[in-house]
Amino acid sequence: MSILVVGSVAFDTLKTPFGERTKILGGAATYFSLSASYFTQVRVVGVVGEDFTAEHEAVLTSRGIDVRGIERASGNTFHWGGEYGENVNEAQTKFTDLNVFENFVPKIPDAYEDSKYLFLANIQPELQLDVRRKMPRVALVGGDTMNLWIDIKRAELLETLQQVDILLINDGEAKLLASDHSLVRSAKKILTMGPRALVIKHGEYGATIFFGDGSHPFRAPALPIAEVHDPTGAGDSFAGGFVGYLAKAGRVDDATIRKAVIYGSVMASFNVEDFSLNRLKGLSPAAIKQRYREFKHLTHFEVDEEF
Amino acid sequence: MSILVVGSVAFDTLKTPFGERTKILGGAATYFSLSASYFTQVRVVGVVGEDFTAEHEAVLTSRGIDVRGIERASGNTFHWGGEYGENVNEAQTKFTDLNVFENFVPKIPDAYEDSKYLFLANIQPELQLDVRRKMPRVALVGGDTMNLWIDIKRAELLETLQQVDILLINDGEAKLLASDHSLVRSAKKILTMGPRALVIKHGEYGATIFFGDGSHPFRAPALPIAEVHDPTGAGDSFAGGFVGYLAKAGRVDDATIRKAVIYGSVMASFNVEDFSLNRLKGLSPAAIKQRYREFKHLTHFEVDEEF
């Protein structure tokens, strides 16, 4: 079943311990789409500028992603500059040129209206809510946000969260949103704000999904990776694998959600192995299947009959 | 099979978001022993002062722990003072009164010489090595250390590590020991220093065991706990459950080691629920078994045949 994703399509200029790259393809919607494209049909709503070439577009279309919702505006594409030090868990922003993204108003093509899944990547909460309202018939809504919106648009964000089924954020965002130092207490508080499930991403330590109905949480580790070349887009790749698998399965039972968290972790683990979308654009189903098995091996232990 | 543990028996005066306590029973060897006592026979080598009462000793002996190796010296018992803020992952040391621990020279009772397992809790590396040499026939040696020794006794520590089979340290210690910012690269480096297995403890995110023979790592999450009353001794409780289960099983195959990591996590999860040894001293096998099942539920996902 198809997924509509709204979010940034962007260029990144960045430096990591493995090198420097200038104006490489990035953006939350781009990472999400490529990742989810291995599971189901993806449709993108976003905006790019005149510097977005046919070659950039081909990264999406060659994976069968529907780009009719990517508007072309005059000016340049959103451009982010950042640097990761030896501790790749923390990015230092060098510049944020919003460019055409500054006045972005999402427009949903008629052909997208039958999308069954919606992912609201990290954009202003009012725009997320607007898109959500234009898609009243979707079966499931996933969403992301960031510290900036939690700080300066809290009221708007809280209104948006009422309309989100599964929120995917990181540790720091969860604690800021809940105003609490405990991750577990933060999760409990956030689950009273609207979402019925909350995925908290712990970076190199993995992710935990908490449920509002009192079901037990599920915790997945990240794959221990010695050489993280570029962590940009790891969270969006996770979201793409997670929502992508849920859409493919067409179910949201406990076993399916657990597998979806693992597929999210699988896609994030691939993404950080190279810059930009380099790793995500050429994966094979066999490679994804093999890495899923690696996660199984990483975490599996027997029940104990001896104790 | 019995375990000999050498390490501190101490008093802690501490403050956590859940309250303050003065001169409560603590110490690495104490936490380790109580935890391991649910799995096998434990023997302690340590030193206490005149302020260590029969009541304190009974916390150990009531769990069947052999305390003949705990020397009584004139003076006061080692006393640590510290505080945990809202972020319970970090302790702030207020004072460290070594007292009788300052001139501690481990003496091993004859009756302990047939111990099959040895755990060198966090004490000066030269003392660890001395004990290790006095126990040449043990089947397996586990060890711990801390930043202080990595900084000021690196040469002595590296010599000791040659004699340790499984090292159990936390993220910060591993990175400091390996002089590397990457956890996975640090693990690889440490596995060339002597130990054939390395458990890195990630606090609230769990633990990973890495192997020197190239076997795949195993990663266990920590149980998400909303109310960590007192994190003191979590690492030592983990070590007690881990080595305790290995000693009970009498095997070190892959499946057994994975279970041991989970039992370590189980015991640490109990320990942080209350101050001092309050939680560890009155557990039932049924409670331990039940929590092991909770870890299984927390991490279990099905293999996927659909992708």
Coordinates of C-alpha atoms in Angstrom, one line a residue:
Chain A
M1 CA 0.0 0.0 0.0
S2 CA 1.4 3.4 -1.0
I3 CA 3.0 6.0 1.3
L4 CA 2.8 9.7 0.9
V5 CA 5.8 11.5 2.5
V6 CA 6.0 15.2 2.9
G7 CA 9.3 16.8 3.9
S8 CA 12.6 18.3 2.7
V9 CA 14.4 17.4 -0.5
A10 CA 17.8 19.1 0.0
F11 CA 21.5 19.4 -0.6
D12 CA 24.0 18.8 2.1
T13 CA 27.6 20.1 2.3
L14 CA 29.3 18.2 5.0
K15 CA 32.5 17.0 6.7
T16 CA 32.8 13.7 8.6
P17 CA 36.0 11.9 9.8
F18 CA 35.8 10.1 6.4
G19 CA 35.9 13.1 4.1
E20 CA 34.1 16.2 2.8
R21 CA 31.3 16.5 0.3
T22 CA 29.8 19.6 -1.4
K23 CA 26.1 19.9 -2.3
I24 CA 25.3 16.2 -2.2
L25 CA 21.7 15.0 -2.4
G26 CA 20.0 14.8 1.0
G27 CA 16.8 15.8 2.8
A28 CA 14.4 13.9 5.1
A29 CA 11.9 13.1 2.4
T30 CA 14.7 11.9 0.1
Y31 CA 16.2 9.5 2.7
F32 CA 12.7 8.3 3.8
S33 CA 11.6 7.7 0.2
L34 CA 14.7 5.7 -0.9
S35 CA 14.5 3.6 2.2
A36 CA 10.8 2.9 2.0
S37 CA 11.0 2.2 -1.8
Y38 CA 12.4 -1.2 -1.0
F39 CA 9.0 -2.1 0.6
T40 CA 6.3 -0.3 -1.2
Q41 CA 5.2 2.5 -3.6
V42 CA 6.3 6.0 -2.3
R43 CA 5.0 9.4 -3.3
V44 CA 6.8 12.6 -2.4
V45 CA 5.5 16.0 -1.7
G46 CA 8.3 18.6 -1.4
V47 CA 9.9 21.5 -3.2
V48 CA 13.2 22.0 -5.0
G49 CA 14.9 24.9 -6.8
E50 CA 16.5 25.4 -10.2
D51 CA 19.7 23.7 -9.1
F52 CA 17.9 20.4 -8.7
T53 CA 18.9 18.5 -11.9
A54 CA 17.5 15.6 -13.8
E55 CA 20.3 13.5 -12.4
H56 CA 19.2 14.3 -8.8
E57 CA 15.6 13.4 -9.7
A58 CA 16.7 10.2 -11.3
V59 CA 18.0 9.0 -7.9
L60 CA 14.4 9.0 -6.8
T61 CA 12.6 7.9 -10.0
S62 CA 15.1 5.0 -10.7
R63 CA 13.7 3.5 -7.5
G64 CA 10.2 3.9 -8.8
I65 CA 9.4 6.8 -6.5
D66 CA 6.6 9.1 -7.7
V67 CA 7.9 12.6 -7.8
R68 CA 4.9 14.4 -9.3
G69 CA 4.4 16.1 -5.9
I70 CA 7.9 17.7 -5.9
E71 CA 7.3 21.3 -6.9
R72 CA 9.9 23.2 -8.8
A73 CA 10.3 26.8 -7.6
S74 CA 12.6 29.6 -8.8
G75 CA 15.6 29.9 -6.6
N76 CA 17.9 27.3 -5.0
T77 CA 17.1 24.1 -3.2
F78 CA 17.3 23.9 0.6
H79 CA 21.0 23.6 1.5
W80 CA 22.4 22.4 4.8
G81 CA 26.0 22.6 5.9
G82 CA 27.3 20.6 8.8
E83 CA 30.2 18.8 10.4
Y84 CA 30.5 15.6 12.4
G85 CA 33.4 15.2 14.8
E86 CA 34.9 11.9 16.0
N87 CA 31.7 11.5 18.0
V88 CA 29.4 11.0 15.0
N89 CA 26.3 11.2 17.2
E90 CA 26.4 14.9 17.2
A91 CA 26.2 17.2 14.1
Q92 CA 27.4 20.8 14.2
T93 CA 25.4 23.0 11.9
K94 CA 27.5 25.3 9.8
F95 CA 24.7 27.0 7.8
T96 CA 21.1 26.5 6.9
D97 CA 20.0 28.1 3.6
L98 CA 16.3 27.4 3.5
N99 CA 16.0 28.9 0.0
V100 CA 12.9 27.7 -1.8
F101 CA 12.0 25.7 1.3
E102 CA 11.3 28.9 3.3
N103 CA 8.0 29.5 1.6
F104 CA 7.1 25.9 1.0
V105 CA 3.3 25.2 1.0
P106 CA 2.7 21.5 0.4
K107 CA 0.5 20.7 -2.6
I108 CA -0.9 17.2 -2.9
P109 CA -1.5 16.0 -6.4
D110 CA -4.9 14.4 -7.0
A111 CA -3.2 11.2 -7.9
Y112 CA -1.8 10.9 -4.4
E113 CA -5.1 11.1 -2.6
D114 CA -5.6 7.4 -2.3
S115 CA -2.4 6.9 -0.4
K116 CA -3.0 4.7 2.6
Y117 CA 0.0 5.7 4.7
L118 CA 1.3 9.2 5.5
F119 CA 4.7 10.2 6.8
L120 CA 5.1 13.8 8.0
A121 CA 8.9 14.3 8.0
N122 CA 10.4 17.0 10.0
I123 CA 8.9 20.3 8.8
Q124 CA 6.9 23.1 10.6
P125 CA 4.1 21.5 12.6
E126 CA 1.4 23.8 10.9
L127 CA 2.4 22.4 7.5
Q128 CA 2.4 18.8 8.9
L129 CA -1.2 19.4 10.2
D130 CA -2.3 21.0 7.0
V131 CA -1.1 17.9 5.0
R132 CA -2.7 15.6 7.6
R133 CA -6.1 17.3 7.2
K134 CA -5.9 17.1 3.5
M135 CA -5.5 13.3 3.8
P136 CA -8.4 12.3 6.1
R137 CA -8.7 8.7 4.8
V138 CA -5.1 7.5 5.5
A139 CA -4.9 4.3 7.6
L140 CA -1.8 5.4 9.5
V141 CA 0.2 8.6 10.1
G142 CA 3.8 8.6 11.1
G143 CA 5.6 11.8 12.1
D144 CA 8.9 13.3 13.1
T145 CA 9.9 16.7 14.6
M146 CA 12.9 18.5 16.0
N147 CA 14.1 20.6 19.0
L148 CA 13.5 23.8 17.1
W149 CA 9.7 23.2 16.8
I150 CA 9.4 21.8 20.3
D151 CA 11.0 25.1 21.5
I152 CA 9.3 27.7 19.3
K153 CA 6.1 26.0 18.0
R154 CA 5.1 23.9 21.0
A155 CA 1.3 24.7 20.8
E156 CA 1.2 24.0 17.0
L157 CA 3.2 20.8 17.5
L158 CA 0.9 19.6 20.3
E159 CA -2.1 20.2 18.0
T160 CA -0.4 18.2 15.2
L161 CA 0.5 15.4 17.5
Q162 CA -3.2 14.8 18.1
Q163 CA -3.4 13.6 14.5
V164 CA -0.2 11.4 14.5
D165 CA -0.5 7.7 15.2
I166 CA 3.2 6.9 15.5
L167 CA 5.8 9.5 16.4
L168 CA 9.5 8.8 15.7
I169 CA 12.0 11.1 17.5
N170 CA 15.3 10.8 19.3
D171 CA 16.2 10.7 23.0
G172 CA 16.9 14.4 23.2
E173 CA 13.7 15.4 21.4
A174 CA 11.7 13.1 23.6
K175 CA 13.1 14.5 26.8
L176 CA 12.6 18.1 25.6
L177 CA 9.0 17.4 24.5
A178 CA 8.1 15.8 27.8
S179 CA 10.3 18.2 29.9
D180 CA 11.7 15.2 31.8
H181 CA 15.2 13.7 32.3
S182 CA 13.9 10.1 32.3
L183 CA 13.5 8.5 28.9
V184 CA 10.8 6.1 30.1
R185 CA 8.8 8.8 31.9
S186 CA 9.1 11.0 28.8
A187 CA 7.7 8.2 26.7
K188 CA 4.7 7.8 29.1
K189 CA 4.0 11.5 28.9
I190 CA 4.3 11.8 25.1
L191 CA 1.8 8.8 24.8
T192 CA -0.8 11.1 26.4
M193 CA -0.3 13.8 23.7
G194 CA -1.9 11.9 20.8
P195 CA 0.3 9.2 19.3
R196 CA -0.6 5.7 20.2
A197 CA 3.0 4.5 19.7
L198 CA 6.3 6.3 20.1
V199 CA 9.6 5.2 18.6
I200 CA 12.6 6.7 20.4
K201 CA 15.8 6.5 18.5
H202 CA 19.0 6.1 20.5
G203 CA 21.5 6.6 17.7
E204 CA 24.2 4.0 17.9
Y205 CA 22.3 2.2 20.7
G206 CA 19.2 1.4 18.7
A207 CA 15.6 2.3 19.2
T208 CA 12.7 1.5 21.5
I209 CA 9.0 1.5 20.7
F210 CA 6.6 2.3 23.5
F211 CA 2.8 1.8 23.3
G212 CA 0.0 3.9 24.7
D213 CA -2.3 0.9 25.3
G214 CA 0.1 -0.5 28.0
S215 CA 1.6 -3.2 25.8
H216 CA 5.2 -4.0 26.7
P217 CA 7.9 -2.0 24.8
F218 CA 10.2 -3.5 22.2
R219 CA 13.8 -2.5 22.1
A220 CA 16.1 -3.1 19.1
P221 CA 19.8 -2.5 19.1
A222 CA 21.7 -0.8 16.4
L223 CA 24.2 -2.9 14.5
P224 CA 27.7 -2.2 15.9
I225 CA 29.4 -0.4 13.0
A226 CA 33.1 0.4 13.2
E227 CA 33.1 3.0 10.4
V228 CA 30.2 5.3 10.3
H229 CA 31.0 7.3 7.1
D230 CA 28.1 9.7 7.3
P231 CA 25.2 9.6 9.8
T232 CA 23.1 12.1 7.9
G233 CA 19.7 10.7 7.2
A234 CA 19.9 7.7 9.6
G235 CA 16.7 8.7 11.4
D236 CA 14.8 9.2 8.1
S237 CA 16.2 6.0 6.7
F238 CA 14.9 4.3 9.8
A239 CA 11.5 5.9 9.4
G240 CA 11.4 4.8 5.8
G241 CA 12.2 1.1 6.6
F242 CA 9.7 1.2 9.5
V243 CA 6.7 2.8 7.8
G244 CA 7.7 1.0 4.5
Y245 CA 7.5 -2.4 6.1
L246 CA 4.2 -1.6 7.9
A247 CA 2.7 -0.5 4.6
K248 CA 4.0 -3.6 2.8
A249 CA 2.6 -5.8 5.6
G250 CA -0.7 -3.9 5.8
R251 CA -1.0 -4.9 9.4
V252 CA -0.1 -3.2 12.7
D253 CA -0.1 -6.2 15.1
D254 CA 2.7 -6.6 17.7
A255 CA 4.8 -9.0 15.6
T256 CA 4.6 -6.8 12.6
I257 CA 5.6 -3.7 14.5
R258 CA 8.6 -5.5 15.9
K259 CA 9.7 -6.5 12.5
A260 CA 9.2 -3.0 11.3
V261 CA 11.5 -1.6 14.0
I262 CA 14.1 -4.1 12.8
Y263 CA 13.7 -3.1 9.1
G264 CA 14.0 0.5 10.2
S265 CA 17.3 -0.4 12.0
V266 CA 18.4 -2.4 8.9
M267 CA 17.9 0.6 6.5
A268 CA 19.6 3.0 8.9
S269 CA 22.6 0.7 9.3
F270 CA 23.1 0.6 5.5
N271 CA 22.6 4.4 5.2
V272 CA 25.5 5.3 7.5
E273 CA 28.0 3.2 5.5
D274 CA 28.4 5.9 2.8
F275 CA 27.8 9.5 2.0
S276 CA 24.4 10.8 0.7
L277 CA 22.1 8.2 -0.7
N278 CA 25.0 6.2 -2.2
R279 CA 24.3 3.1 -0.1
L280 CA 20.5 3.3 -0.2
K281 CA 20.1 3.7 -3.9
G282 CA 21.6 0.4 -4.9
L283 CA 20.5 -2.2 -2.4
S284 CA 19.2 -5.6 -3.2
P285 CA 16.4 -7.4 -1.5
A286 CA 18.9 -10.1 -0.7
A287 CA 21.2 -7.7 1.1
I288 CA 18.3 -6.4 3.1
K289 CA 17.2 -9.9 4.0
Q290 CA 20.8 -10.8 5.0
R291 CA 21.1 -7.8 7.3
Y292 CA 17.8 -8.6 8.9
R293 CA 19.3 -12.0 9.8
E294 CA 22.4 -10.2 11.2
F295 CA 20.1 -8.3 13.6
K296 CA 18.5 -11.6 14.6
H297 CA 21.9 -13.1 15.3
L298 CA 23.0 -9.9 17.2
T299 CA 20.0 -10.1 19.6
H300 CA 18.9 -13.7 19.8
F301 CA 19.1 -15.7 23.0
E302 CA 17.4 -18.8 24.1
V303 CA 14.7 -19.0 26.8
D304 CA 16.2 -20.6 29.8
E305 CA 14.9 -23.8 31.2
E306 CA 17.8 -24.4 33.6
F307 CA 17.5 -21.6 36.2
Chain B
M1 CA 31.2 -24.1 40.5
S2 CA 32.4 -21.6 43.0
I3 CA 33.6 -18.0 42.2
L4 CA 36.2 -16.1 44.1
V5 CA 35.7 -12.3 43.9
V6 CA 38.3 -9.8 45.1
G7 CA 37.3 -6.2 45.5
S8 CA 35.9 -3.5 47.7
V9 CA 33.4 -3.9 50.5
A10 CA 32.4 -0.4 51.4
F11 CA 29.9 2.1 52.7
D12 CA 28.2 4.6 50.5
T13 CA 26.8 8.0 51.5
L14 CA 24.7 9.2 48.6
K15 CA 22.0 11.3 47.2
T16 CA 19.8 10.5 44.2
P17 CA 16.5 12.1 43.0
F18 CA 14.8 9.5 45.3
G19 CA 16.4 10.4 48.5
E20 CA 19.6 10.5 50.6
R21 CA 21.3 7.7 52.5
T22 CA 24.2 7.7 54.9
K23 CA 26.8 4.9 55.3
I24 CA 24.7 2.2 53.6
L25 CA 26.4 -1.0 52.6
G26 CA 28.0 -1.0 49.2
G27 CA 31.3 -1.9 47.4
A28 CA 32.0 -3.7 44.1
A29 CA 32.6 -7.1 45.8
T30 CA 29.4 -6.8 47.8
Y31 CA 27.2 -6.1 44.8
F32 CA 29.0 -8.8 42.8
S33 CA 28.6 -11.4 45.5
L34 CA 25.0 -10.8 46.3
S35 CA 24.1 -10.9 42.6
A36 CA 26.2 -14.0 41.8
S37 CA 24.9 -15.8 45.0
Y38 CA 21.6 -16.6 43.1
F39 CA 23.6 -18.7 40.7
T40 CA 26.5 -20.4 42.6
Q41 CA 28.7 -20.4 45.6
V42 CA 30.6 -17.1 46.1
R43 CA 33.7 -16.4 48.1
V44 CA 34.9 -12.9 48.9
V45 CA 38.4 -11.5 49.5
G46 CA 38.3 -7.9 50.8
V47 CA 38.9 -5.8 53.8
V48 CA 36.6 -4.0 56.2
G49 CA 37.1 -1.8 59.3
E50 CA 35.8 -1.8 62.9
D51 CA 32.6 0.0 61.8
F52 CA 31.6 -3.1 59.8
T53 CA 29.0 -4.8 62.0
A54 CA 27.6 -8.3 62.3
E55 CA 24.5 -6.9 60.7
H56 CA 26.4 -5.8 57.6
E57 CA 28.2 -9.2 57.4
A58 CA 24.8 -10.9 57.7
V59 CA 23.7 -9.4 54.4
L60 CA 26.4 -11.5 52.8
T61 CA 26.2 -14.7 54.9
S62 CA 22.5 -14.9 54.8
R63 CA 22.9 -15.4 51.0
G64 CA 25.4 -18.2 51.8
I65 CA 28.4 -16.1 50.7
D66 CA 31.7 -17.3 52.2
V67 CA 33.2 -14.3 54.0
R68 CA 36.3 -16.0 55.5
G69 CA 38.4 -14.0 53.1
I70 CA 37.1 -10.6 54.4
E71 CA 39.9 -9.3 56.6
R72 CA 39.1 -7.1 59.6
A73 CA 41.6 -4.2 60.0
S74 CA 41.7 -1.5 62.5
G75 CA 40.3 1.8 61.3
N76 CA 37.2 2.5 59.2
T77 CA 35.8 0.8 56.2
F78 CA 36.2 2.3 52.7
H79 CA 33.6 5.1 52.4
W80 CA 32.4 6.7 49.2
G81 CA 30.2 9.8 49.0
G82 CA 28.4 10.7 45.8
E83 CA 25.4 12.3 44.2
Y84 CA 23.4 11.4 41.1
G85 CA 21.5 14.2 39.4
E86 CA 18.4 13.8 37.2
N87 CA 20.7 12.1 34.7
V88 CA 21.4 9.0 36.7
N89 CA 24.0 7.9 34.3
E90 CA 26.6 10.2 35.8
A91 CA 27.7 10.1 39.5
Q92 CA 29.4 13.1 41.0
T93 CA 31.9 12.0 43.7
K94 CA 31.8 14.0 46.9
F95 CA 34.5 12.2 48.8
T96 CA 36.5 9.0 48.7
D97 CA 37.7 7.9 52.1
L98 CA 39.9 4.8 51.4
N99 CA 40.5 4.1 55.1
V100 CA 41.5 0.4 55.6
F101 CA 41.2 -0.1 51.8
E102 CA 44.3 2.1 51.3
N103 CA 46.7 -0.6 52.4
F104 CA 44.7 -3.6 51.3
V105 CA 46.8 -6.6 50.3
P106 CA 44.5 -9.4 49.3
K107 CA 45.0 -12.7 51.2
I108 CA 43.4 -15.8 49.8
P109 CA 42.3 -18.4 52.4
D110 CA 43.4 -21.9 51.7
A111 CA 39.8 -23.0 51.5
Y112 CA 39.3 -20.7 48.5
E113 CA 42.1 -22.2 46.3
D114 CA 39.9 -24.7 44.5
S115 CA 37.6 -21.9 43.2
K116 CA 37.0 -22.4 39.5
Y117 CA 36.0 -18.8 38.6
L118 CA 37.8 -15.6 39.5
F119 CA 36.4 -12.1 39.3
L120 CA 38.8 -9.2 39.7
A121 CA 36.5 -6.3 40.7
N122 CA 37.8 -2.7 40.2
I123 CA 40.9 -2.4 42.4
Q124 CA 44.5 -1.5 41.6
P125 CA 45.8 -3.5 38.6
E126 CA 48.8 -4.8 40.5
L127 CA 46.6 -6.3 43.2
Q128 CA 44.4 -7.8 40.5
L129 CA 47.5 -9.4 38.9
D130 CA 48.7 -10.6 42.3
V131 CA 45.5 -12.4 43.0
R132 CA 45.4 -13.8 39.5
R133 CA 48.9 -15.3 39.9
K134 CA 47.9 -16.9 43.2
M135 CA 45.0 -18.6 41.4
P136 CA 46.7 -20.3 38.5
R137 CA 44.1 -23.1 38.2
V138 CA 40.9 -21.1 37.7
A139 CA 39.0 -21.9 34.5
L140 CA 37.9 -18.4 33.8
V141 CA 38.9 -14.9 34.9
G142 CA 36.6 -11.9 34.7
G143 CA 37.8 -8.4 35.4
D144 CA 36.8 -4.8 35.7
T145 CA 38.7 -1.5 35.9
M146 CA 38.1 2.2 35.9
N147 CA 39.3 5.5 34.3
L148 CA 41.7 6.2 37.1
W149 CA 43.8 3.1 36.5
I150 CA 43.6 3.5 32.8
D151 CA 45.1 7.0 33.3
I152 CA 47.7 6.5 36.0
K153 CA 48.5 2.7 35.9
R154 CA 48.2 1.9 32.2
A155 CA 51.4 -0.3 32.0
E156 CA 50.3 -2.3 35.1
L157 CA 46.8 -2.6 33.7
L158 CA 48.0 -3.8 30.3
E159 CA 50.0 -6.5 32.1
T160 CA 47.0 -7.6 34.1
L161 CA 44.8 -7.7 31.0
Q162 CA 47.1 -10.4 29.6
Q163 CA 45.7 -12.6 32.4
V164 CA 42.0 -11.7 32.0
D165 CA 39.6 -13.8 29.9
I166 CA 36.6 -11.5 29.9
L167 CA 36.8 -7.8 30.6
L168 CA 33.7 -5.9 31.7
I169 CA 33.9 -2.2 31.4
N170 CA 31.7 0.7 30.3
D171 CA 31.7 2.8 27.1
G172 CA 33.8 5.6 28.5
E173 CA 36.4 3.2 29.9
A174 CA 36.6 1.3 26.7
K175 CA 37.2 4.4 24.6
L176 CA 39.8 5.7 27.1
L177 CA 41.6 2.4 27.2
A178 CA 41.7 2.1 23.4
S179 CA 42.2 5.9 22.8
D180 CA 39.5 5.8 20.2
H181 CA 36.1 7.6 19.8
S182 CA 34.4 4.6 18.1
L183 CA 33.0 2.0 20.4
V184 CA 33.4 -0.8 17.9
R185 CA 37.0 0.1 16.9
S186 CA 37.8 0.4 20.7
A187 CA 36.4 -3.1 21.2
K188 CA 38.6 -4.5 18.4
K189 CA 41.7 -2.9 19.9
I190 CA 41.0 -4.1 23.4
L191 CA 40.6 -7.6 22.1
T192 CA 44.2 -7.5 21.1
M193 CA 45.3 -6.7 24.7
G194 CA 44.6 -10.1 26.2
P195 CA 40.9 -10.7 26.9
R196 CA 39.2 -13.0 24.5
A197 CA 35.8 -11.4 25.2
L198 CA 34.9 -7.9 26.1
V199 CA 31.6 -6.8 27.6
I200 CA 30.9 -3.1 27.1
K201 CA 28.2 -1.8 29.4
H202 CA 26.1 1.1 27.9
G203 CA 24.2 2.0 31.1
E204 CA 20.5 2.5 30.4
Y205 CA 21.0 1.2 26.8
G206 CA 22.3 -2.2 27.8
A207 CA 25.5 -4.1 27.0
T208 CA 27.4 -5.6 24.1
I209 CA 29.7 -8.6 24.1
F210 CA 32.5 -8.6 21.5
F211 CA 34.7 -11.7 20.8
G212 CA 38.3 -11.9 19.9
D213 CA 37.9 -14.9 17.7
G214 CA 35.8 -13.1 15.2
S215 CA 32.4 -14.4 16.4
H216 CA 29.5 -12.0 15.9
P217 CA 28.8 -9.7 18.8
F218 CA 25.7 -10.1 21.0
R219 CA 23.9 -7.0 22.1
A220 CA 21.3 -6.9 25.0
P221 CA 19.2 -3.9 25.9
A222 CA 18.7 -2.7 29.4
L223 CA 15.1 -2.9 30.7
P224 CA 13.4 0.5 30.3
I225 CA 13.0 1.5 33.9
A226 CA 11.1 4.7 34.8
E227 CA 12.3 5.0 38.3
V228 CA 16.0 4.3 38.9
H229 CA 16.3 4.8 42.6
D230 CA 20.0 4.3 42.9
P231 CA 22.3 3.2 40.1
T232 CA 25.2 2.4 42.4
G233 CA 26.5 -1.1 41.9
A234 CA 24.6 -1.7 38.6
G235 CA 27.8 -2.7 36.8
D236 CA 28.9 -5.0 39.6
S237 CA 25.5 -6.6 39.8
F238 CA 25.7 -7.1 36.0
A239 CA 29.1 -8.8 36.5
G240 CA 27.7 -11.0 39.3
G241 CA 24.8 -12.2 37.2
F242 CA 27.0 -12.7 34.2
V243 CA 29.9 -14.6 35.8
G244 CA 27.4 -16.3 38.2
Y245 CA 25.5 -17.8 35.4
L246 CA 28.6 -18.9 33.5
A247 CA 29.8 -20.6 36.7
K248 CA 26.5 -22.3 37.2
A249 CA 26.3 -23.5 33.6
G250 CA 30.0 -24.6 33.6
R251 CA 30.2 -23.9 29.9
V252 CA 31.2 -20.9 27.7
D253 CA 29.6 -21.7 24.4
D254 CA 27.9 -19.0 22.4
A255 CA 24.3 -19.8 23.7
T256 CA 25.5 -19.8 27.3
I257 CA 27.4 -16.5 27.0
R258 CA 24.3 -14.9 25.5
K259 CA 22.2 -16.1 28.4
A260 CA 24.8 -14.9 30.8
V261 CA 24.6 -11.4 29.4
I262 CA 20.9 -11.4 29.9
Y263 CA 21.2 -12.7 33.5
G264 CA 23.7 -9.9 34.1
S265 CA 21.2 -7.4 32.7
V266 CA 18.4 -9.0 34.8
M267 CA 20.4 -8.6 38.1
A268 CA 21.4 -5.0 37.2
S269 CA 17.8 -4.1 36.5
F270 CA 16.7 -5.3 39.9
N271 CA 19.6 -3.6 41.7
V272 CA 18.7 -0.1 40.5
E273 CA 15.2 -0.3 41.9
D274 CA 16.2 0.4 45.4
F275 CA 19.1 1.8 47.5
S276 CA 22.1 -0.3 48.5
L277 CA 21.6 -4.1 48.4
N278 CA 18.0 -3.8 49.4
R279 CA 16.6 -5.3 46.2
L280 CA 19.4 -7.8 45.6
K281 CA 19.2 -9.4 49.1
G282 CA 15.7 -10.7 49.0
L283 CA 15.1 -11.9 45.4
S284 CA 13.5 -15.2 44.6
P285 CA 14.5 -17.5 41.8
A286 CA 10.9 -17.1 40.4
A287 CA 11.4 -13.3 40.2
I288 CA 14.7 -13.7 38.4
K289 CA 13.1 -16.2 36.0
Q290 CA 10.2 -13.9 35.4
R291 CA 12.5 -10.9 34.6
Y292 CA 14.5 -13.0 32.2
R293 CA 11.2 -13.6 30.4
E294 CA 10.6 -9.9 30.3
F295 CA 14.0 -9.4 28.6
K296 CA 12.9 -12.0 26.1
H297 CA 9.7 -10.2 25.4
L298 CA 11.5 -6.9 25.2
T299 CA 13.8 -8.1 22.4
H300 CA 12.1 -10.8 20.6
F301 CA 11.1 -10.6 16.9
E302 CA 10.3 -13.2 14.4
V303 CA 12.5 -14.2 11.4
D304 CA 10.8 -12.8 8.3
E305 CA 9.7 -15.0 5.5
E306 CA 7.8 -12.4 3.6
F307 CA 10.4 -9.9 2.4

